GROMACS .gro file of C-alpha atoms in nm:
model
  381
    1MET     CA    1  -0.002   0.015  -0.035
    2MET     CA    2   0.249   0.247   0.088
    3ARG     CA    3   0.472   0.173  -0.214
    4ALA     CA    4   0.186   0.260  -0.436
    5LYS     CA    5   0.141   0.534  -0.223
    6GLN     CA    6   0.516   0.695  -0.309
    7ILE     CA    7   0.426   0.568  -0.683
    8GLY     CA    8   0.119   0.787  -0.712
    9ILE     CA    9   0.315   1.093  -0.528
   10PHE     CA   10   0.599   1.025  -0.797
   11ILE     CA   11   0.442   1.045  -1.099
   12LEU     CA   12   0.211   1.364  -0.957
   13ILE     CA   13   0.496   1.537  -0.961
   14CYS     CA   14   0.625   1.443  -1.326
   15LEU     CA   15   0.271   1.563  -1.485
   16LEU     CA   16   0.329   1.918  -1.250
   17THR     CA   17   0.758   1.959  -1.385
   18GLY     CA   18   0.792   2.069  -1.696
   19GLY     CA   19   1.047   1.924  -1.861
   20CYS     CA   20   1.393   2.132  -1.995
   21ALA     CA   21   1.102   2.409  -1.795
   22ARG     CA   22   1.428   2.626  -1.822
   23LEU     CA   23   1.516   2.636  -2.239
   24PRO     CA   24   1.313   2.922  -2.426
   25GLU     CA   25   1.148   2.765  -2.721
   26ILE     CA   26   1.315   2.635  -3.039
   27GLN     CA   27   1.148   2.936  -3.237
   28ASN     CA   28   1.267   3.235  -3.000
   29MET     CA   29   1.583   3.137  -3.056
   30ALA     CA   30   1.867   3.325  -3.223
   31TYR     CA   31   2.083   3.015  -3.446
   32ALA     CA   32   2.416   3.100  -3.520
   33THR     CA   33   2.594   2.918  -3.840
   34ALA     CA   34   2.945   3.082  -3.798
   35ILE     CA   35   3.110   3.286  -3.639
   36GLY     CA   36   3.405   3.564  -3.723
   37VAL     CA   37   3.680   3.678  -3.539
   38ASP     CA   38   3.876   3.991  -3.574
   39TYR     CA   39   4.145   4.166  -3.377
   40VAL     CA   40   4.175   4.620  -3.428
   41ASN     CA   41   4.279   4.917  -3.157
   42GLY     CA   42   4.308   4.649  -2.903
   43LYS     CA   43   3.999   4.514  -2.937
   44TRP     CA   44   3.851   4.167  -3.005
   45ILE     CA   45   3.563   4.198  -3.238
   46ALA     CA   46   3.388   3.878  -3.268
   47TYR     CA   47   3.056   3.851  -3.619
   48ALA     CA   48   2.768   3.554  -3.589
   49GLN     CA   49   2.575   3.432  -3.879
   50ILE     CA   50   2.246   3.361  -3.811
   51LEU     CA   51   1.984   3.261  -4.102
   52ASN     CA   52   1.640   3.210  -4.072
   53PHE     CA   53   1.557   2.780  -4.110
   54ALA     CA   54   1.260   2.880  -4.228
   55THR     CA   55   1.420   3.015  -4.533
   56VAL     CA   56   1.637   2.825  -4.566
   57ALA     CA   57   1.481   2.383  -4.563
   58ARG     CA   58   1.442   2.379  -4.967
   59THR     CA   59   1.046   2.306  -4.935
   60GLU     CA   60   0.803   2.366  -5.187
   61GLN     CA   61   0.686   2.680  -4.985
   62VAL     CA   62   1.065   2.794  -5.036
   63ALA     CA   63   1.125   2.933  -5.410
   64LEU     CA   64   1.433   2.890  -5.557
   65GLY     CA   65   1.603   3.210  -5.619
   66LYS     CA   66   1.484   3.408  -5.418
   67SER     CA   67   1.667   3.652  -5.187
   68VAL     CA   68   1.749   3.483  -4.859
   69PRO     CA   69   1.869   3.729  -4.621
   70VAL     CA   70   2.185   3.694  -4.379
   71TRP     CA   71   2.196   3.868  -4.045
   72VAL     CA   72   2.554   3.914  -3.918
   73GLY     CA   73   2.538   4.073  -3.482
   74GLU     CA   74   2.907   4.245  -3.412
   75GLY     CA   75   3.026   4.241  -3.034
   76LYS     CA   76   3.324   4.378  -2.900
   77GLY     CA   77   3.519   4.346  -2.602
   78ASP     CA   78   3.863   4.363  -2.406
   79THR     CA   79   3.852   3.935  -2.467
   80LEU     CA   80   3.728   3.740  -2.683
   81ALA     CA   81   3.499   3.533  -2.492
   82LEU     CA   82   3.348   3.913  -2.348
   83ALA     CA   83   3.366   3.985  -2.736
   84LEU     CA   84   3.102   3.687  -2.842
   85THR     CA   85   2.922   3.843  -2.521
   86ASP     CA   86   2.890   4.126  -2.641
   87VAL     CA   87   2.738   3.965  -2.966
   88GLY     CA   88   2.408   3.838  -2.810
   89ARG     CA   89   2.335   4.200  -2.620
   90THR     CA   90   2.127   4.307  -2.827
   91ALA     CA   91   2.039   3.977  -3.089
   92GLN     CA   92   1.658   4.069  -2.900
   93LEU     CA   93   1.670   3.639  -2.854
   94ARG     CA   94   1.851   3.374  -2.698
   95LEU     CA   95   2.128   3.263  -2.906
   96PHE     CA   96   2.214   2.885  -2.986
   97TRP     CA   97   2.537   2.825  -3.110
   98GLY     CA   98   2.544   2.405  -3.196
   99HIS     CA   99   2.430   2.445  -3.554
  100VAL     CA  100   2.818   2.737  -3.626
  101LYS     CA  101   2.964   2.504  -3.834
  102VAL     CA  102   3.272   2.752  -4.032
  103VAL     CA  103   3.474   3.002  -3.819
  104VAL     CA  104   3.719   3.284  -3.968
  105MET     CA  105   3.933   3.469  -3.839
  106SER     CA  106   4.144   3.781  -3.987
  107GLU     CA  107   4.544   3.764  -4.031
  108ASN     CA  108   4.562   3.986  -3.701
  109ALA     CA  109   4.379   3.782  -3.510
  110MET     CA  110   4.549   3.437  -3.603
  111ARG     CA  111   4.897   3.645  -3.498
  112LEU     CA  112   4.774   3.641  -3.198
  113GLY     CA  113   4.751   3.298  -3.197
  114VAL     CA  114   4.524   3.061  -3.293
  115ASN     CA  115   4.515   2.845  -2.956
  116ASN     CA  116   4.377   3.066  -2.800
  117VAL     CA  117   4.137   3.196  -3.021
  118TYR     CA  118   3.965   2.884  -3.080
  119GLY     CA  119   4.033   2.736  -2.738
  120THR     CA  120   3.753   3.055  -2.619
  121ILE     CA  121   3.547   2.937  -2.846
  122ASN     CA  122   3.544   2.593  -2.801
  123ARG     CA  123   3.448   2.651  -2.406
  124TYR     CA  124   3.064   2.688  -2.581
  125ARG     CA  125   3.018   2.345  -2.495
  126GLU     CA  126   2.793   2.379  -2.768
  127VAL     CA  127   3.000   2.412  -3.082
  128ARG     CA  128   3.173   2.097  -3.220
  129TYR     CA  129   3.510   2.011  -3.221
  130ASN     CA  130   3.489   1.959  -3.640
  131VAL     CA  131   3.364   2.275  -3.706
  132LEU     CA  132   3.564   2.387  -4.040
  133VAL     CA  133   3.858   2.697  -3.957
  134TYR     CA  134   3.911   2.942  -4.215
  135GLY     CA  135   4.119   3.238  -4.268
  136THR     CA  136   4.085   3.590  -4.530
  137LYS     CA  137   4.222   3.874  -4.625
  138ARG     CA  138   3.916   4.015  -4.633
  139PRO     CA  139   3.691   4.251  -4.441
  140ILE     CA  140   3.494   3.925  -4.223
  141LYS     CA  141   3.120   4.101  -4.237
  142ASP     CA  142   3.246   4.063  -4.657
  143ILE     CA  143   3.284   3.702  -4.586
  144LEU     CA  144   2.995   3.606  -4.398
  145THR     CA  145   2.751   3.792  -4.574
  146GLN     CA  146   2.871   3.597  -4.934
  147LYS     CA  147   2.541   3.381  -5.049
  148SER     CA  148   2.532   3.100  -5.353
  149ILE     CA  149   2.458   3.052  -5.701
  150LEU     CA  150   2.085   3.050  -5.731
  151ASN     CA  151   2.067   3.330  -5.410
  152LEU     CA  152   2.054   2.997  -5.179
  153SER     CA  153   2.167   3.041  -4.841
  154PRO     CA  154   2.509   3.050  -4.783
  155LEU     CA  155   2.506   2.678  -4.634
  156ASP     CA  156   2.454   2.611  -4.969
  157THR     CA  157   2.834   2.665  -5.093
  158ALA     CA  158   3.167   2.602  -5.079
  159MET     CA  159   3.283   2.725  -4.726
  160PHE     CA  160   3.023   2.559  -4.553
  161THR     CA  161   3.064   2.216  -4.708
  162THR     CA  162   3.369   2.060  -4.838
  163SER     CA  163   3.225   2.106  -5.264
  164GLN     CA  164   3.652   2.136  -5.306
  165MET     CA  165   3.721   1.784  -5.269
  166SER     CA  166   3.504   1.740  -5.645
  167SER     CA  167   3.562   2.078  -5.796
  168VAL     CA  168   3.825   2.046  -6.068
  169GLN     CA  169   4.038   2.282  -5.918
  170SER     CA  170   4.100   2.264  -5.567
  171ILE     CA  171   4.440   2.287  -5.434
  172VAL     CA  172   4.381   2.347  -5.114
  173LEU     CA  173   4.134   2.132  -4.942
  174PRO     CA  174   3.959   2.258  -4.628
  175VAL     CA  175   4.088   2.151  -4.226
  176THR     CA  176   3.837   2.069  -3.889
  177GLY     CA  177   3.930   2.258  -3.593
  178ASN     CA  178   4.077   1.991  -3.403
  179ARG     CA  179   4.333   1.887  -3.703
  180ILE     CA  180   4.408   2.204  -3.674
  181ILE     CA  181   4.498   2.197  -3.307
  182ALA     CA  182   4.628   1.849  -3.375
  183TYR     CA  183   4.924   1.989  -3.609
  184LEU     CA  184   5.000   2.297  -3.404
  185ASN     CA  185   5.030   2.153  -3.110
  186GLU     CA  186   5.264   1.814  -3.301
  187LYS     CA  187   5.615   1.836  -3.299
  188GLY     CA  188   5.738   1.892  -3.698
  189GLN     CA  189   5.491   1.937  -3.803
  190ALA     CA  190   5.374   2.254  -4.049
  191ALA     CA  191   4.960   2.326  -3.978
  192TYR     CA  192   4.874   2.544  -4.246
  193ILE     CA  193   4.481   2.685  -4.232
  194PRO     CA  194   4.342   2.743  -4.534
  195SER     CA  195   4.226   3.140  -4.701
  196ILE     CA  196   3.883   3.142  -4.781
  197ASP     CA  197   3.779   3.487  -5.030
  198PHE     CA  198   3.549   3.505  -5.274
  199ASP     CA  199   3.556   3.617  -5.691
  200ASP     CA  200   3.312   3.903  -5.792
  201VAL     CA  201   3.446   3.849  -6.201
  202ASP     CA  202   3.372   3.479  -6.286
  203TRP     CA  203   2.951   3.472  -6.232
  204THR     CA  204   2.719   3.712  -6.298
  205GLU     CA  205   2.340   3.759  -6.178
  206ASP     CA  206   2.244   3.842  -6.513
  207LYS     CA  207   2.459   4.166  -6.575
  208LYS     CA  208   2.528   4.221  -6.192
  209PRO     CA  209   2.872   4.031  -6.038
  210LYS     CA  210   2.772   3.775  -5.801
  211PRO     CA  211   3.083   3.729  -5.568
  212MET     CA  212   3.211   3.268  -5.533
  213TYR     CA  213   3.353   3.147  -5.290
  214MET     CA  214   3.747   3.066  -5.332
  215ILE     CA  215   3.963   2.897  -5.115
  216SER     CA  216   4.238   3.118  -5.221
  217GLY     CA  217   4.545   2.959  -5.075
  218ALA     CA  218   4.708   2.925  -4.674
  219TYR     CA  219   4.846   3.057  -4.371
  220PHE     CA  220   5.166   2.859  -4.203
  221PHE     CA  221   5.220   2.822  -3.822
  222ARG     CA  222   5.509   2.757  -3.656
  223ASP     CA  223   5.521   2.750  -3.290
  224LEU     CA  224   5.215   2.809  -3.279
  225LYS     CA  225   5.278   3.103  -3.424
  226MET     CA  226   5.159   3.261  -3.824
  227THR     CA  227   5.482   3.292  -4.088
  228ASP     CA  228   5.346   3.356  -4.337
  229TRP     CA  229   5.043   3.301  -4.661
  230MET     CA  230   5.100   3.059  -4.990
  231SER     CA  231   4.903   3.137  -5.233
  232ALA     CA  232   4.701   2.896  -5.478
  233GLU     CA  233   4.908   2.918  -5.722
  234GLU     CA  234   5.229   2.854  -5.486
  235LEU     CA  235   5.053   2.588  -5.386
  236MET     CA  236   5.003   2.316  -5.664
  237GLY     CA  237   5.244   2.108  -5.632
  238VAL     CA  238   5.028   2.034  -5.259
  239ARG     CA  239   4.797   1.851  -5.466
  240TRP     CA  240   4.934   1.551  -5.579
  241SER     CA  241   4.973   1.481  -5.207
  242ASP     CA  242   4.632   1.400  -5.055
  243GLU     CA  243   4.394   1.127  -5.125
  244ARG     CA  244   4.110   1.275  -5.073
  245LEU     CA  245   4.081   1.483  -5.417
  246GLU     CA  246   3.875   1.334  -5.603
  247ARG     CA  247   4.005   1.545  -5.960
  248THR     CA  248   4.247   1.734  -6.053
  249PRO     CA  249   4.401   1.799  -6.407
  250ILE     CA  250   4.653   1.929  -6.582
  251GLU     CA  251   4.718   2.080  -6.857
  252VAL     CA  252   5.053   1.948  -7.085
  253ASP     CA  253   5.207   2.190  -7.286
  254ARG     CA  254   5.566   2.144  -7.466
  255ASP     CA  255   5.743   2.414  -7.606
  256GLY     CA  256   5.479   2.691  -7.485
  257GLU     CA  257   5.256   2.498  -7.726
  258ALA     CA  258   5.031   2.287  -7.509
  259VAL     CA  259   4.921   1.930  -7.595
  260ALA     CA  260   4.658   1.776  -7.365
  261THR     CA  261   4.496   1.822  -7.090
  262ILE     CA  262   4.417   1.509  -6.832
  263MET     CA  263   4.192   1.474  -6.556
  264PHE     CA  264   4.382   1.342  -6.267
  265GLU     CA  265   4.215   1.149  -5.906
  266HIS     CA  266   4.278   1.028  -5.557
  267PRO     CA  267   4.705   1.128  -5.570
  268LYS     CA  268   4.868   0.924  -5.361
  269MET     CA  269   5.229   1.058  -5.257
  270ARG     CA  270   5.478   0.824  -5.030
  271ILE     CA  271   5.754   0.991  -4.817
  272ARG     CA  272   6.078   0.851  -4.736
  273PRO     CA  273   6.279   1.031  -4.488
  274TYR     CA  274   6.603   0.936  -4.366
  275VAL     CA  275   6.974   1.130  -4.290
  276GLU     CA  276   7.252   1.125  -4.506
  277ASP     CA  277   7.544   1.216  -4.330
  278GLY     CA  278   7.356   1.388  -4.081
  279GLU     CA  279   7.116   1.609  -4.283
  280PRO     CA  280   6.752   1.501  -4.338
  281ARG     CA  281   6.717   1.429  -4.721
  282PHE     CA  282   6.313   1.271  -4.825
  283ASP     CA  283   6.218   1.050  -5.158
  284ILE     CA  284   5.934   1.133  -5.244
  285ARG     CA  285   5.731   0.869  -5.485
  286VAL     CA  286   5.364   1.033  -5.640
  287SER     CA  287   5.155   0.783  -5.814
  288THR     CA  288   4.801   0.825  -5.962
  289ASP     CA  289   4.520   0.741  -6.187
  290GLY     CA  290   4.390   0.955  -6.506
  291TYR     CA  291   4.232   0.994  -6.814
  292VAL     CA  292   4.213   1.207  -7.167
  293MET     CA  293   4.041   1.500  -7.173
  294GLU     CA  294   4.119   1.655  -7.448
  295ILE     CA  295   4.466   1.595  -7.701
  296VAL     CA  296   4.537   1.880  -7.925
  297GLN     CA  297   4.883   1.734  -8.132
  298ASP     CA  298   4.850   1.408  -8.144
  299THR     CA  299   5.073   1.160  -7.951
  300ASP     CA  300   5.089   0.892  -7.846
  301MET     CA  301   4.965   0.803  -7.498
  302GLU     CA  302   5.424   0.622  -7.333
  303LYS     CA  303   5.486   1.028  -7.418
  304LEU     CA  304   5.237   1.179  -7.309
  305SER     CA  305   5.214   0.983  -6.977
  306ARG     CA  306   5.628   1.079  -6.985
  307PHE     CA  307   5.509   1.466  -7.005
  308ALA     CA  308   5.240   1.421  -6.732
  309GLU     CA  309   5.486   1.294  -6.514
  310GLU     CA  310   5.762   1.562  -6.607
  311ASP     CA  311   5.487   1.858  -6.503
  312ILE     CA  312   5.410   1.731  -6.183
  313ARG     CA  313   5.742   1.655  -6.091
  314LYS     CA  314   5.797   2.010  -6.164
  315GLU     CA  315   5.475   2.124  -5.918
  316ILE     CA  316   5.615   1.958  -5.618
  317GLU     CA  317   5.965   2.083  -5.695
  318LEU     CA  318   5.849   2.443  -5.779
  319THR     CA  319   5.572   2.440  -5.459
  320TYR     CA  320   5.846   2.334  -5.214
  321ARG     CA  321   6.101   2.649  -5.328
  322ASN     CA  322   5.827   2.829  -5.223
  323GLY     CA  323   5.790   2.696  -4.901
  324LEU     CA  324   6.168   2.701  -4.800
  325ARG     CA  325   6.119   3.122  -4.972
  326ILE     CA  326   5.900   3.144  -4.663
  327LYS     CA  327   6.026   2.861  -4.407
  328SER     CA  328   5.700   2.725  -4.375
  329ASP     CA  329   5.675   2.315  -4.441
  330PRO     CA  330   5.412   2.261  -4.740
  331PHE     CA  331   5.427   1.865  -4.735
  332GLY     CA  332   5.483   1.785  -4.394
  333LEU     CA  333   5.854   1.620  -4.372
  334GLY     CA  334   5.936   1.744  -4.043
  335GLN     CA  335   5.660   1.589  -3.880
  336LEU     CA  336   5.756   1.203  -4.108
  337LEU     CA  337   6.089   1.255  -3.994
  338TYR     CA  338   5.993   1.338  -3.634
  339ARG     CA  339   5.775   1.001  -3.604
  340ASN     CA  340   6.043   0.771  -3.855
  341LYS     CA  341   6.336   0.878  -3.669
  342PRO     CA  342   6.257   1.089  -3.338
  343LYS     CA  343   6.635   1.109  -3.282
  344GLU     CA  344   6.750   1.238  -3.574
  345PHE     CA  345   6.483   1.487  -3.579
  346ARG     CA  346   6.576   1.647  -3.239
  347ARG     CA  347   6.984   1.662  -3.269
  348ILE     CA  348   6.885   1.842  -3.601
  349ILE     CA  349   6.673   2.080  -3.451
  350ALA     CA  350   6.855   2.170  -3.199
  351GLY     CA  351   7.031   2.440  -3.418
  352LYS     CA  352   6.840   2.516  -3.608
  353PRO     CA  353   6.449   2.438  -3.582
  354TYR     CA  354   6.362   2.539  -3.999
  355PHE     CA  355   6.616   2.258  -4.135
  356LEU     CA  356   6.460   2.223  -4.441
  357LYS     CA  357   6.725   2.286  -4.804
  358HIS     CA  358   6.774   2.329  -5.093
  359ASP     CA  359   6.855   1.999  -5.145
  360SER     CA  360   6.664   1.827  -4.906
  361ILE     CA  361   6.485   1.639  -5.117
  362LYS     CA  362   6.707   1.406  -5.259
  363LYS     CA  363   6.446   1.198  -5.507
  364ILE     CA  364   6.070   1.298  -5.713
  365ASP     CA  365   5.980   0.935  -5.840
  366VAL     CA  366   5.589   0.978  -6.040
  367ARG     CA  367   5.415   0.721  -6.199
  368VAL     CA  368   5.133   0.799  -6.415
  369HIS     CA  369   4.941   0.574  -6.502
  370LEU     CA  370   4.616   0.629  -6.766
  371MET     CA  371   4.330   0.471  -6.778
  372THR     CA  372   4.182   0.568  -7.119
  373THR     CA  373   4.147   0.851  -7.386
  374GLY     CA  374   3.771   0.917  -7.314
  375LYS     CA  375   3.481   0.791  -7.529
  376TYR     CA  376   3.538   0.968  -7.863
  377LYS     CA  377   3.733   0.725  -8.075
  378GLY     CA  378   3.936   1.021  -8.355
  379THR     CA  379   4.045   0.921  -8.683
  380LYS     CA  380   4.316   1.052  -8.806
  381PRO     CA  381   4.231   1.265  -9.233
   0.00000   0.00000   0.00000
């Protein structure tokens, strides 16, 4: 009898107590999808991009092509935490950070330390560890207010997705925050953050220029400090080191004339570190499959493969030399030496933290396999 009475009281309490009573209704919250961080005149500036998900969802009631508004809030403070708090001061609704997918930092903010910036943002328990992180030379507000093709929301742009992996012009792929922090704290690892920008020339809406996102290069770090920036053109050789890349083309030309255009898929790079005469050396081997998209000059497949191998080797060499110029390590050679020969690594960096030289790469071996010449089989006249 007593037990039945206790159960009845427990059920009554459950019915009278509202679940999550302190949380506002979902329609009374503002959902942040991106965070921007800047540092100007001794003050931290934080930005929050807010989207109305009722206009983002693709339903029969939402017409494609209709402009989707983007709201950007701004806050200032002596610390980044105060600046983020200040964003919500005039937001009218409670800010919810659980839908943040992107963090964009200015160069000023990155110079003060990415660890501090990302560490502060991660103290918000709602923010996930796998947000995409970018640096930019542009004003943060200009980045956060860009939209997609057909006036879709920013969530459908390249900045919020990994669509760069399938883009034929991809050089630098996006990186998540947890991987960046791991790289920054790992010995010998050359951490980098992709730089986000937009192109306002290639696309127009009718005759009005329509800016579109693009990854313009990457910022490199050493000992938690930003060293310099390299453009996508300077980093062309990096694409042969990332197996995630689904497609990447090269134009084979000789003596200033185009020979063919070849599309390659999922390149594989293997690097063997070793020490020779007390100096670090590296042998690089690249293998990739491709198919011919266009043949301008009549060339047999064996010669075309050899031309492509030479061009890929030149791209890798050029990117390595560009890295030497700003004392960066775009191929992560230091990390490989540390993992394979830790004692030698510690000895080498004792007197010179940046130890790469022009002759550190001993050999670059490139193997190209052309799978097909395409569907169309031309006939000679």
